[in-house]
Amino acid sequence: MDKLVSLCKRKGFIFQSSAIYGGVNGCWDFGPLGVELKRNLKDDWWYNFVQIRDDIVGLDASIIMHPDVWKASGHVDAFHDVVVDCTECKHRFREDHLEADKCPDCGGKLTEPMQFNSMLKTQLGVNEATAMETYLRPETCQSIFVNFKEVYSSCRTKVPFGIAQVGKAFRNEVNPRNFIFRSREFEQMEIEFFCKEEDEEEWFEKWQAEIWSWYLRLGLPEEKMRWFEHPKEALAHYSKRTVDVEYNFPFGWGELQGLANRGTFDLKAHSEASGKDLSFFDQQANERFVPTVLEPSAGADRATLAVLCAAYTEEEVKGEQRIVMKLAPKLAPTKAAILPLVKKDGIADIAKDLEKKLRRKFTTYYDQAGAIGRRYRRQDEVGTPFCICVDYDTKEDNTVTVRERDSMEQVRMPIDEVAAYIEPKVSFDHEA
Ligand code: ATP
């Protein structure tokens, strides 16, 4: 994990937030390569779960909502962690994360367990006396429930259908830790899928299969993934059934995403609290009902971390160590690096020209500094799937060498064919 964290900082994937001021615990900044990686992952999710499906539509709702949303959803009363404080060093811990009944930092005595609401409060309005106190959303899904009727009546969607959203969520986590795994500001990728109660089990199974397959297609090894079934007595207040996909991170198994059957809890709770009917009218069957909700709820940061952990590889090549990020090409921040063998004799100009053309198709990087072998290694370390070398022969016959990252195999091809060769291999529908 330390090696990965250091590579992420050194290469511009992930930085600590406000580092020059000493940092903010639980907040992270995605640098030039990190933002490309995470955006590719979110776009791939959207491509798979919204774009190519005919039964899911998208939403991008506001982060700040009416405070009554959080009362009706149960968050004001029940979004609690049970915490204990150390009477000596005053550090606070989540009780369920402790292994012994003394402080893990100083060995001090702990207080009795207390309830701690992890929503972040904020104020809306310019006059303190009349400002509305509300929260930064702790999950993206409530805005989907609140917009349920607006969406289905504007899009003429019919149950079964889903609404998907990708966006920020905020939780005042007691112990943010394990790099970006547990942050206070993070991004969720959530779907609320509305179906008839009698179809819930069938859809639950279909969703399990879809979710599993998506992580495999991100390049996660199957032996590092498992399902965890929440025991009935430990289910959240809204849930009829919850399963999590867990990943075996270097620090142990951790939740990547949940899949919950939320029943009719949320639509009914918001109907009751707002006085607005959130049922669905099925014209064909001439029947009105409140749909059951299945919720595949994923974290973009946790999926990004899993992908980074799975990709990090140390190998020996001809007696030398090579660090290579074996990222799925569709996720790689840079798809192709264009490297002139030498700067002189017009070779750099051909390479620059090629890069200009290719960057309209996919992300590229131009590098003319240093020995070619070292330049390949630099690209390996950030997961660039293809390196294109322009050399003296290019001037003679208009061909270049394309080197593939994992196999390090090199093929010679006409310069005009490079874009068409690479493009399908880095697209979202390319099967790795
Ligand atoms: P945990 O038990 O790890 O605190 P949770 O069960 O509270 O997680 P959910 O409420 O089910 O998490 O949220 C759905 C998804 O959002 C999680 O599977 C995870 O990917 C992501 N997520 C939740 N909390 C965080 C966090 N603090 N930092 C990063 N991602 C998070």
GROMACS .gro file of C-alpha atoms and ligand atoms in nm:
model
  463
    1MET     CA    1   0.000   0.000   0.000
    2ASP     CA    2   0.283   0.241   0.087
    3LYS     CA    3   0.440   0.185  -0.256
    4LEU     CA    4   0.109   0.256  -0.429
    5VAL     CA    5   0.038   0.570  -0.224
    6SER     CA    6   0.384   0.699  -0.304
    7LEU     CA    7   0.350   0.622  -0.677
    8CYS     CA    8   0.010   0.797  -0.683
    9LYS     CA    9   0.164   1.112  -0.536
   10ARG     CA   10   0.484   1.103  -0.742
   11LYS     CA   11   0.309   1.048  -1.074
   12GLY     CA   12   0.012   1.280  -1.024
   13PHE     CA   13  -0.270   1.037  -0.953
   14ILE     CA   14  -0.377   1.137  -0.601
   15PHE     CA   15  -0.263   1.408  -0.357
   16GLN     CA   16  -0.361   1.486  -0.003
   17SER     CA   17  -0.607   1.776   0.006
   18SER     CA   18  -0.461   2.114   0.109
   19ALA     CA   19  -0.122   1.951   0.161
   20ILE     CA   20   0.068   2.281   0.184
   21TYR     CA   21  -0.145   2.366   0.489
   22GLY     CA   22  -0.083   2.031   0.655
   23GLY     CA   23  -0.366   1.846   0.482
   24VAL     CA   24  -0.729   1.769   0.569
   25ASN     CA   25  -0.799   1.427   0.708
   26GLY     CA   26  -1.029   1.225   0.482
   27CYS     CA   27  -1.014   1.455   0.178
   28TRP     CA   28  -0.816   1.384  -0.140
   29ASP     CA   29  -0.736   1.556  -0.468
   30PHE     CA   30  -0.711   1.370  -0.797
   31GLY     CA   31  -0.416   1.500  -1.000
   32PRO     CA   32  -0.376   1.511  -1.381
   33LEU     CA   33  -0.355   1.132  -1.421
   34GLY     CA   34  -0.596   1.049  -1.136
   35VAL     CA   35  -0.871   1.264  -1.276
   36GLU     CA   36  -0.846   1.085  -1.613
   37LEU     CA   37  -0.850   0.743  -1.448
   38LYS     CA   38  -1.146   0.815  -1.223
   39ARG     CA   39  -1.336   0.987  -1.501
   40ASN     CA   40  -1.281   0.687  -1.731
   41LEU     CA   41  -1.411   0.459  -1.457
   42LYS     CA   42  -1.723   0.671  -1.402
   43ASP     CA   43  -1.779   0.704  -1.777
   44ASP     CA   44  -1.742   0.328  -1.817
   45TRP     CA   45  -2.000   0.277  -1.544
   46TRP     CA   46  -2.236   0.521  -1.717
   47TYR     CA   47  -2.173   0.355  -2.053
   48ASN     CA   48  -2.255   0.009  -1.915
   49PHE     CA   49  -2.544   0.094  -1.686
   50VAL     CA   50  -2.712   0.385  -1.864
   51GLN     CA   51  -2.603   0.436  -2.224
   52ILE     CA   52  -2.629   0.081  -2.359
   53ARG     CA   53  -2.940  -0.011  -2.159
   54ASP     CA   54  -3.293   0.084  -2.252
   55ASP     CA   55  -3.431   0.061  -1.899
   56ILE     CA   56  -3.217   0.313  -1.708
   57VAL     CA   57  -3.215   0.692  -1.728
   58GLY     CA   58  -2.979   0.942  -1.566
   59LEU     CA   59  -3.007   1.222  -1.313
   60ASP     CA   60  -2.773   1.488  -1.176
   61ALA     CA   61  -2.940   1.638  -0.870
   62SER     CA   62  -2.823   1.906  -0.629
   63ILE     CA   63  -2.602   1.809  -0.336
   64ILE     CA   64  -2.790   2.031  -0.094
   65MET     CA   65  -3.151   1.934  -0.047
   66HIS     CA   66  -3.442   2.034   0.174
   67PRO     CA   67  -3.368   1.929   0.535
   68ASP     CA   68  -3.700   1.742   0.555
   69VAL     CA   69  -3.559   1.492   0.302
   70TRP     CA   70  -3.315   1.374   0.569
   71LYS     CA   71  -3.584   1.349   0.834
   72ALA     CA   72  -3.811   1.141   0.611
   73SER     CA   73  -3.526   0.919   0.493
   74GLY     CA   74  -3.439   0.831   0.852
   75HIS     CA   75  -3.091   0.988   0.838
   76VAL     CA   76  -3.150   1.247   1.111
   77ASP     CA   77  -3.258   0.974   1.353
   78ALA     CA   78  -3.059   0.676   1.234
   79PHE     CA   79  -2.747   0.773   1.037
   80HIS     CA   80  -2.534   0.710   1.338
   81ASP     CA   81  -2.203   0.552   1.413
   82VAL     CA   82  -2.152   0.423   1.764
   83VAL     CA   83  -1.835   0.590   1.894
   84VAL     CA   84  -1.616   0.584   2.202
   85ASP     CA   85  -1.366   0.848   2.316
   86CYS     CA   86  -1.034   0.788   2.485
   87THR     CA   87  -1.035   0.954   2.828
   88GLU     CA   88  -0.658   1.014   2.800
   89CYS     CA   89  -0.568   1.127   2.445
   90LYS     CA   90  -0.928   1.225   2.354
   91HIS     CA   91  -0.915   1.040   2.021
   92ARG     CA   92  -1.250   0.913   1.897
   93PHE     CA   93  -1.311   0.567   1.745
   94ARG     CA   94  -1.594   0.373   1.585
   95GLU     CA   95  -1.682   0.103   1.833
   96ASP     CA   96  -1.726  -0.161   1.561
   97HIS     CA   97  -1.369  -0.093   1.436
   98LEU     CA   98  -1.205  -0.163   1.774
   99GLU     CA   99  -1.039  -0.493   1.855
  100ALA     CA  100  -0.990  -0.438   2.230
  101ASP     CA  101  -1.161  -0.231   2.501
  102LYS     CA  102  -0.877   0.016   2.537
  103CYS     CA  103  -0.751   0.302   2.321
  104PRO     CA  104  -0.554   0.167   2.020
  105ASP     CA  105  -0.343   0.487   2.015
  106CYS     CA  106  -0.235   0.523   2.381
  107GLY     CA  107  -0.391   0.231   2.569
  108GLY     CA  108  -0.612   0.470   2.769
  109LYS     CA  109  -0.954   0.396   2.914
  110LEU     CA  110  -1.252   0.442   2.680
  111THR     CA  111  -1.584   0.614   2.750
  112GLU     CA  112  -1.923   0.442   2.723
  113PRO     CA  113  -2.046   0.411   2.361
  114MET     CA  114  -2.225   0.719   2.224
  115GLN     CA  115  -2.426   0.789   1.909
  116PHE     CA  116  -2.260   1.016   1.653
  117ASN     CA  117  -2.449   1.141   1.349
  118SER     CA  118  -2.213   1.145   1.054
  119MET     CA  119  -2.399   1.391   0.830
  120LEU     CA  120  -2.218   1.721   0.763
  121LYS     CA  121  -2.430   2.019   0.857
  122THR     CA  122  -2.442   2.335   0.653
  123GLN     CA  123  -2.645   2.656   0.637
  124LEU     CA  124  -2.834   2.791   0.342
  125GLY     CA  125  -2.926   3.160   0.340
  126VAL     CA  126  -2.750   3.488   0.402
  127ASN     CA  127  -2.917   3.589   0.725
  128GLU     CA  128  -2.801   3.383   1.023
  129ALA     CA  129  -3.129   3.421   1.206
  130THR     CA  130  -3.338   3.285   0.921
  131ALA     CA  131  -3.086   3.060   0.745
  132MET     CA  132  -3.203   2.708   0.679
  133GLU     CA  133  -2.993   2.444   0.844
  134THR     CA  134  -2.945   2.142   0.624
  135TYR     CA  135  -2.685   1.881   0.527
  136LEU     CA  136  -2.442   1.791   0.254
  137ARG     CA  137  -2.595   1.470   0.119
  138PRO     CA  138  -2.448   1.155   0.274
  139GLU     CA  139  -2.568   0.948  -0.025
  140THR     CA  140  -2.689   1.031  -0.372
  141CYS     CA  141  -2.997   0.810  -0.375
  142GLN     CA  142  -3.243   1.026  -0.181
  143SER     CA  143  -3.260   1.278  -0.465
  144ILE     CA  144  -3.357   0.992  -0.694
  145PHE     CA  145  -3.654   0.899  -0.473
  146VAL     CA  146  -3.760   1.260  -0.438
  147ASN     CA  147  -3.748   1.300  -0.819
  148PHE     CA  148  -3.913   0.964  -0.893
  149LYS     CA  149  -4.238   1.109  -1.021
  150GLU     CA  150  -4.074   1.393  -1.216
  151VAL     CA  151  -3.853   1.144  -1.395
  152TYR     CA  152  -4.112   0.885  -1.489
  153SER     CA  153  -4.372   1.135  -1.600
  154SER     CA  154  -4.124   1.339  -1.806
  155CYS     CA  155  -3.953   1.039  -1.968
  156ARG     CA  156  -4.260   0.814  -1.994
  157THR     CA  157  -4.058   0.529  -1.845
  158LYS     CA  158  -4.245   0.223  -1.718
  159VAL     CA  159  -4.170  -0.006  -1.425
  160PRO     CA  160  -3.936  -0.194  -1.431
  161PHE     CA  161  -3.684   0.084  -1.486
  162GLY     CA  162  -3.397   0.251  -1.306
  163ILE     CA  163  -3.258   0.598  -1.238
  164ALA     CA  164  -2.881   0.635  -1.219
  165GLN     CA  165  -2.670   0.908  -1.067
  166VAL     CA  166  -2.300   0.975  -1.018
  167GLY     CA  167  -2.204   1.240  -0.768
  168LYS     CA  168  -2.043   1.357  -0.450
  169ALA     CA  169  -2.148   1.240  -0.106
  170PHE     CA  170  -2.017   1.355   0.231
  171ARG     CA  171  -1.985   1.173   0.562
  172ASN     CA  172  -1.812   1.290   0.875
  173GLU     CA  173  -1.636   0.956   0.909
  174VAL     CA  174  -1.499   0.897   1.258
  175ASN     CA  175  -1.173   0.746   1.131
  176PRO     CA  176  -1.101   0.821   0.767
  177ARG     CA  177  -0.829   0.576   0.665
  178ASN     CA  178  -0.673   0.343   0.413
  179PHE     CA  179  -0.597   0.614   0.158
  180ILE     CA  180  -0.909   0.692  -0.048
  181PHE     CA  181  -1.099   0.386   0.080
  182ARG     CA  182  -1.270   0.575   0.362
  183SER     CA  183  -1.293   0.947   0.291
  184ARG     CA  184  -1.516   1.224   0.418
  185GLU     CA  185  -1.589   1.349   0.067
  186PHE     CA  186  -1.631   1.083  -0.201
  187GLU     CA  187  -1.825   0.993  -0.511
  188GLN     CA  188  -2.100   0.741  -0.545
  189MET     CA  189  -2.241   0.574  -0.854
  190GLU     CA  190  -2.592   0.467  -0.763
  191ILE     CA  191  -2.892   0.316  -0.935
  192GLU     CA  192  -3.238   0.294  -0.788
  193PHE     CA  193  -3.414   0.022  -0.984
  194PHE     CA  194  -3.794   0.020  -0.954
  195CYS     CA  195  -3.978  -0.309  -1.005
  196LYS     CA  196  -4.283  -0.500  -0.890
  197GLU     CA  197  -4.253  -0.672  -0.555
  198GLU     CA  198  -4.324  -1.013  -0.709
  199ASP     CA  199  -4.021  -0.969  -0.940
  200GLU     CA  200  -3.776  -0.856  -0.671
  201GLU     CA  201  -3.584  -1.181  -0.635
  202GLU     CA  202  -3.539  -1.226  -1.007
  203TRP     CA  203  -3.409  -0.869  -1.043
  204PHE     CA  204  -3.187  -0.904  -0.738
  205GLU     CA  205  -3.012  -1.200  -0.900
  206LYS     CA  206  -2.981  -1.020  -1.233
  207TRP     CA  207  -2.821  -0.722  -1.056
  208GLN     CA  208  -2.575  -0.942  -0.871
  209ALA     CA  209  -2.462  -1.088  -1.202
  210GLU     CA  210  -2.437  -0.745  -1.372
  211ILE     CA  211  -2.235  -0.594  -1.090
  212TRP     CA  212  -1.993  -0.887  -1.065
  213SER     CA  213  -1.930  -0.887  -1.437
  214TRP     CA  214  -1.864  -0.510  -1.443
  215TYR     CA  215  -1.585  -0.539  -1.184
  216LEU     CA  216  -1.431  -0.828  -1.376
  217ARG     CA  217  -1.435  -0.616  -1.690
  218LEU     CA  218  -1.252  -0.341  -1.499
  219GLY     CA  219  -0.971  -0.591  -1.462
  220LEU     CA  220  -1.020  -0.698  -1.099
  221PRO     CA  221  -0.908  -1.057  -1.038
  222GLU     CA  222  -1.204  -1.278  -0.946
  223GLU     CA  223  -1.016  -1.450  -0.663
  224LYS     CA  224  -0.985  -1.113  -0.488
  225MET     CA  225  -1.361  -1.055  -0.491
  226ARG     CA  226  -1.635  -1.206  -0.278
  227TRP     CA  227  -1.996  -1.150  -0.177
  228PHE     CA  228  -2.089  -1.070   0.180
  229GLU     CA  229  -2.451  -1.126   0.285
  230HIS     CA  230  -2.562  -0.896   0.567
  231PRO     CA  231  -2.719  -1.101   0.845
  232LYS     CA  232  -3.092  -1.027   0.887
  233GLU     CA  233  -3.050  -0.884   1.238
  234ALA     CA  234  -2.783  -0.636   1.121
  235LEU     CA  235  -2.975  -0.491   0.822
  236ALA     CA  236  -3.014  -0.112   0.792
  237HIS     CA  237  -3.357   0.026   0.886
  238TYR     CA  238  -3.472   0.045   0.521
  239SER     CA  239  -3.337  -0.287   0.396
  240LYS     CA  240  -3.507  -0.621   0.329
  241ARG     CA  241  -3.183  -0.774   0.206
  242THR     CA  242  -2.830  -0.641   0.145
  243VAL     CA  243  -2.524  -0.799  -0.012
  244ASP     CA  244  -2.187  -0.632  -0.063
  245VAL     CA  245  -1.914  -0.695  -0.315
  246GLU     CA  246  -1.590  -0.701  -0.118
  247TYR     CA  247  -1.237  -0.668  -0.252
  248ASN     CA  248  -0.923  -0.801  -0.094
  249PHE     CA  249  -0.720  -0.478  -0.064
  250PRO     CA  250  -0.360  -0.484   0.066
  251PHE     CA  251  -0.508  -0.383   0.406
  252GLY     CA  252  -0.770  -0.662   0.398
  253TRP     CA  253  -1.124  -0.721   0.271
  254GLY     CA  254  -1.332  -0.407   0.228
  255GLU     CA  255  -1.670  -0.317   0.078
  256LEU     CA  256  -1.659  -0.206  -0.284
  257GLN     CA  257  -2.029  -0.172  -0.334
  258GLY     CA  258  -2.363  -0.270  -0.190
  259LEU     CA  259  -2.677  -0.412  -0.345
  260ALA     CA  260  -2.983  -0.358  -0.126
  261ASN     CA  261  -3.349  -0.438  -0.154
  262ARG     CA  262  -3.498  -0.122  -0.003
  263GLY     CA  263  -3.854  -0.243  -0.057
  264THR     CA  264  -4.104   0.044  -0.064
  265PHE     CA  265  -3.951   0.219   0.238
  266ASP     CA  266  -3.819   0.533   0.070
  267LEU     CA  267  -4.102   0.613  -0.171
  268LYS     CA  268  -4.356   0.561   0.106
  269ALA     CA  269  -4.159   0.766   0.359
  270HIS     CA  270  -4.124   1.060   0.117
  271SER     CA  271  -4.490   1.033   0.013
  272GLU     CA  272  -4.598   1.050   0.371
  273ALA     CA  273  -4.366   1.332   0.473
  274SER     CA  274  -4.425   1.551   0.166
  275GLY     CA  275  -4.793   1.473   0.116
  276LYS     CA  276  -4.717   1.400  -0.254
  277ASP     CA  277  -4.817   1.072  -0.409
  278LEU     CA  278  -4.511   0.876  -0.524
  279SER     CA  279  -4.691   0.569  -0.649
  280PHE     CA  280  -4.675   0.448  -1.008
  281PHE     CA  281  -4.976   0.398  -1.232
  282ASP     CA  282  -4.951   0.108  -1.474
  283GLN     CA  283  -5.188   0.201  -1.756
  284GLN     CA  284  -5.184  -0.136  -1.923
  285ALA     CA  285  -5.279  -0.324  -1.608
  286ASN     CA  286  -5.487  -0.032  -1.484
  287GLU     CA  287  -5.326  -0.059  -1.144
  288ARG     CA  288  -5.155   0.180  -0.904
  289PHE     CA  289  -4.875   0.061  -0.678
  290VAL     CA  290  -4.561   0.170  -0.494
  291PRO     CA  291  -4.267  -0.003  -0.665
  292THR     CA  292  -4.006  -0.204  -0.482
  293VAL     CA  293  -3.656  -0.057  -0.505
  294LEU     CA  294  -3.333  -0.245  -0.565
  295GLU     CA  295  -3.022  -0.037  -0.514
  296PRO     CA  296  -2.682  -0.115  -0.664
  297SER     CA  297  -2.468   0.143  -0.485
  298ALA     CA  298  -2.102   0.173  -0.580
  299GLY     CA  299  -1.821   0.405  -0.475
  300ALA     CA  300  -1.612   0.561  -0.752
  301ASP     CA  301  -1.317   0.614  -0.517
  302ARG     CA  302  -1.318   0.260  -0.381
  303ALA     CA  303  -1.345   0.115  -0.732
  304THR     CA  304  -1.056   0.340  -0.842
  305LEU     CA  305  -0.849   0.221  -0.546
  306ALA     CA  306  -0.925  -0.144  -0.622
  307VAL     CA  307  -0.828  -0.093  -0.986
  308LEU     CA  308  -0.502   0.074  -0.882
  309CYS     CA  309  -0.420  -0.205  -0.634
  310ALA     CA  310  -0.495  -0.476  -0.891
  311ALA     CA  311  -0.288  -0.300  -1.158
  312TYR     CA  312   0.029  -0.240  -0.956
  313THR     CA  313   0.290  -0.494  -1.071
  314GLU     CA  314   0.661  -0.535  -1.013
  315GLU     CA  315   0.841  -0.753  -1.267
  316GLU     CA  316   1.193  -0.840  -1.363
  317VAL     CA  317   1.281  -0.771  -1.725
  318LYS     CA  318   1.632  -0.859  -1.845
  319GLY     CA  319   1.769  -0.838  -1.493
  320GLU     CA  320   1.607  -0.502  -1.423
  321GLN     CA  321   1.302  -0.426  -1.217
  322ARG     CA  322   1.005  -0.282  -1.401
  323ILE     CA  323   0.704  -0.126  -1.229
  324VAL     CA  324   0.400  -0.147  -1.451
  325MET     CA  325   0.042  -0.045  -1.389
  326LYS     CA  326  -0.156  -0.308  -1.576
  327LEU     CA  327  -0.469  -0.095  -1.601
  328ALA     CA  328  -0.745  -0.200  -1.840
  329PRO     CA  329  -0.669   0.011  -2.151
  330LYS     CA  330  -1.017   0.169  -2.136
  331LEU     CA  331  -0.931   0.306  -1.788
  332ALA     CA  332  -0.571   0.411  -1.851
  333PRO     CA  333  -0.523   0.790  -1.811
  334THR     CA  334  -0.307   0.811  -2.125
  335LYS     CA  335  -0.387   0.576  -2.411
  336ALA     CA  336  -0.077   0.633  -2.621
  337ALA     CA  337   0.262   0.797  -2.575
  338ILE     CA  338   0.436   0.927  -2.885
  339LEU     CA  339   0.811   0.901  -2.861
  340PRO     CA  340   1.056   1.018  -3.131
  341LEU     CA  341   1.370   0.802  -3.124
  342VAL     CA  342   1.581   1.118  -3.163
  343LYS     CA  343   1.498   1.487  -3.164
  344LYS     CA  344   1.690   1.574  -3.478
  345ASP     CA  345   1.656   1.519  -3.854
  346GLY     CA  346   1.286   1.605  -3.861
  347ILE     CA  347   1.190   1.298  -3.659
  348ALA     CA  348   1.051   1.495  -3.365
  349ASP     CA  349   0.838   1.697  -3.609
  350ILE     CA  350   0.677   1.381  -3.751
  351ALA     CA  351   0.610   1.258  -3.395
  352LYS     CA  352   0.457   1.591  -3.288
  353ASP     CA  353   0.236   1.588  -3.595
  354LEU     CA  354   0.118   1.236  -3.520
  355GLU     CA  355   0.045   1.328  -3.159
  356LYS     CA  356  -0.164   1.626  -3.268
  357LYS     CA  357  -0.377   1.397  -3.485
  358LEU     CA  358  -0.414   1.122  -3.226
  359ARG     CA  359  -0.511   1.351  -2.937
  360ARG     CA  360  -0.840   1.423  -3.112
  361LYS     CA  361  -0.924   1.053  -3.080
  362PHE     CA  362  -0.790   0.961  -2.735
  363THR     CA  363  -0.557   1.090  -2.462
  364THR     CA  364  -0.192   1.109  -2.563
  365TYR     CA  365   0.142   1.216  -2.423
  366TYR     CA  366   0.446   1.341  -2.608
  367ASP     CA  367   0.790   1.268  -2.462
  368GLN     CA  368   1.126   1.326  -2.629
  369ALA     CA  369   1.345   1.340  -2.315
  370GLY     CA  370   1.599   1.066  -2.239
  371ALA     CA  371   1.681   0.718  -2.363
  372ILE     CA  372   1.393   0.535  -2.532
  373GLY     CA  373   1.405   0.248  -2.279
  374ARG     CA  374   1.365   0.490  -1.990
  375ARG     CA  375   1.076   0.661  -2.167
  376TYR     CA  376   0.900   0.323  -2.208
  377ARG     CA  377   0.946   0.257  -1.834
  378ARG     CA  378   0.797   0.595  -1.743
  379GLN     CA  379   0.486   0.508  -1.944
  380ASP     CA  380   0.469   0.157  -1.795
  381GLU     CA  381   0.463   0.309  -1.448
  382VAL     CA  382   0.151   0.513  -1.525
  383GLY     CA  383  -0.023   0.237  -1.720
  384THR     CA  384  -0.008   0.374  -2.077
  385PRO     CA  385  -0.112   0.076  -2.292
  386PHE     CA  386   0.059   0.185  -2.615
  387CYS     CA  387   0.387   0.360  -2.699
  388ILE     CA  388   0.452   0.472  -3.054
  389CYS     CA  389   0.809   0.516  -3.159
  390VAL     CA  390   0.893   0.734  -3.460
  391ASP     CA  391   1.242   0.660  -3.601
  392TYR     CA  392   1.462   0.698  -3.909
  393ASP     CA  393   1.266   0.436  -4.104
  394THR     CA  394   0.950   0.643  -4.056
  395LYS     CA  395   1.104   0.903  -4.285
  396GLU     CA  396   1.167   0.641  -4.551
  397ASP     CA  397   0.851   0.430  -4.545
  398ASN     CA  398   0.597   0.609  -4.323
  399THR     CA  399   0.584   0.328  -4.067
  400VAL     CA  400   0.615   0.343  -3.687
  401THR     CA  401   0.663   0.092  -3.406
  402VAL     CA  402   0.373   0.035  -3.168
  403ARG     CA  403   0.473  -0.125  -2.836
  404GLU     CA  404   0.216  -0.292  -2.615
  405ARG     CA  405   0.263  -0.232  -2.242
  406ASP     CA  406   0.209  -0.578  -2.084
  407SER     CA  407   0.370  -0.805  -2.344
  408MET     CA  408   0.622  -0.536  -2.449
  409GLU     CA  409   0.575  -0.671  -2.801
  410GLN     CA  410   0.642  -0.430  -3.084
  411VAL     CA  411   0.468  -0.423  -3.420
  412ARG     CA  412   0.552  -0.213  -3.722
  413MET     CA  413   0.266  -0.046  -3.906
  414PRO     CA  414   0.190   0.242  -4.141
  415ILE     CA  415   0.158   0.569  -3.950
  416ASP     CA  416  -0.192   0.623  -4.097
  417GLU     CA  417  -0.317   0.299  -3.943
  418VAL     CA  418  -0.217   0.372  -3.583
  419ALA     CA  419  -0.539   0.549  -3.480
  420ALA     CA  420  -0.762   0.271  -3.615
  421TYR     CA  421  -0.538   0.008  -3.450
  422ILE     CA  422  -0.552   0.165  -3.103
  423GLU     CA  423  -0.899   0.319  -3.088
  424PRO     CA  424  -1.107   0.000  -3.056
  425LYS     CA  425  -0.865  -0.143  -2.799
  426VAL     CA  426  -0.914   0.149  -2.561
  427SER     CA  427  -1.291   0.187  -2.603
  428PHE     CA  428  -1.544   0.101  -2.333
  429ASP     CA  429  -1.690  -0.193  -2.521
  430HIS     CA  430  -1.356  -0.361  -2.578
  431GLU     CA  431  -1.351  -0.698  -2.401
  432ALA     CA  432  -1.017  -0.733  -2.227
  433ATP     P1  433  -1.886   0.124   0.518
  433ATP     O1  434  -1.956   0.011   0.590
  433ATP     O2  435  -1.754   0.085   0.457
  433ATP     O3  436  -1.881   0.251   0.599
  433ATP     P2  437  -2.139   0.173   0.397
  433ATP     O4  438  -2.202   0.039   0.406
  433ATP     O5  439  -2.177   0.278   0.494
  433ATP     O6  440  -1.979   0.159   0.393
  433ATP     P3  441  -2.300   0.252   0.179
  433ATP     O7  442  -2.381   0.344   0.259
  433ATP     O8  443  -2.358   0.121   0.138
  433ATP     O9  444  -2.159   0.228   0.251
  433ATP    O10  445  -2.248   0.332   0.051
  433ATP     C1  446  -2.241   0.276  -0.078
  433ATP     C2  447  -2.100   0.281  -0.133
  433ATP    O11  448  -2.044   0.413  -0.121
  433ATP     C3  449  -2.000   0.192  -0.058
  433ATP    O12  450  -2.006   0.060  -0.105
  433ATP     C4  451  -1.869   0.258  -0.092
  433ATP    O13  452  -1.823   0.216  -0.219
  433ATP     C5  453  -1.905   0.405  -0.099
  433ATP     N1  454  -1.868   0.470   0.027
  433ATP     C6  455  -1.939   0.476   0.141
  433ATP     N2  456  -1.875   0.542   0.237
  433ATP     C7  457  -1.756   0.581   0.182
  433ATP     C8  458  -1.645   0.656   0.230
  433ATP     N3  459  -1.642   0.705   0.353
  433ATP     N4  460  -1.540   0.676   0.146
  433ATP     C9  461  -1.542   0.628   0.020
  433ATP     N5  462  -1.644   0.558  -0.030
  433ATP    C10  463  -1.752   0.535   0.048
   0.00000   0.00000   0.00000
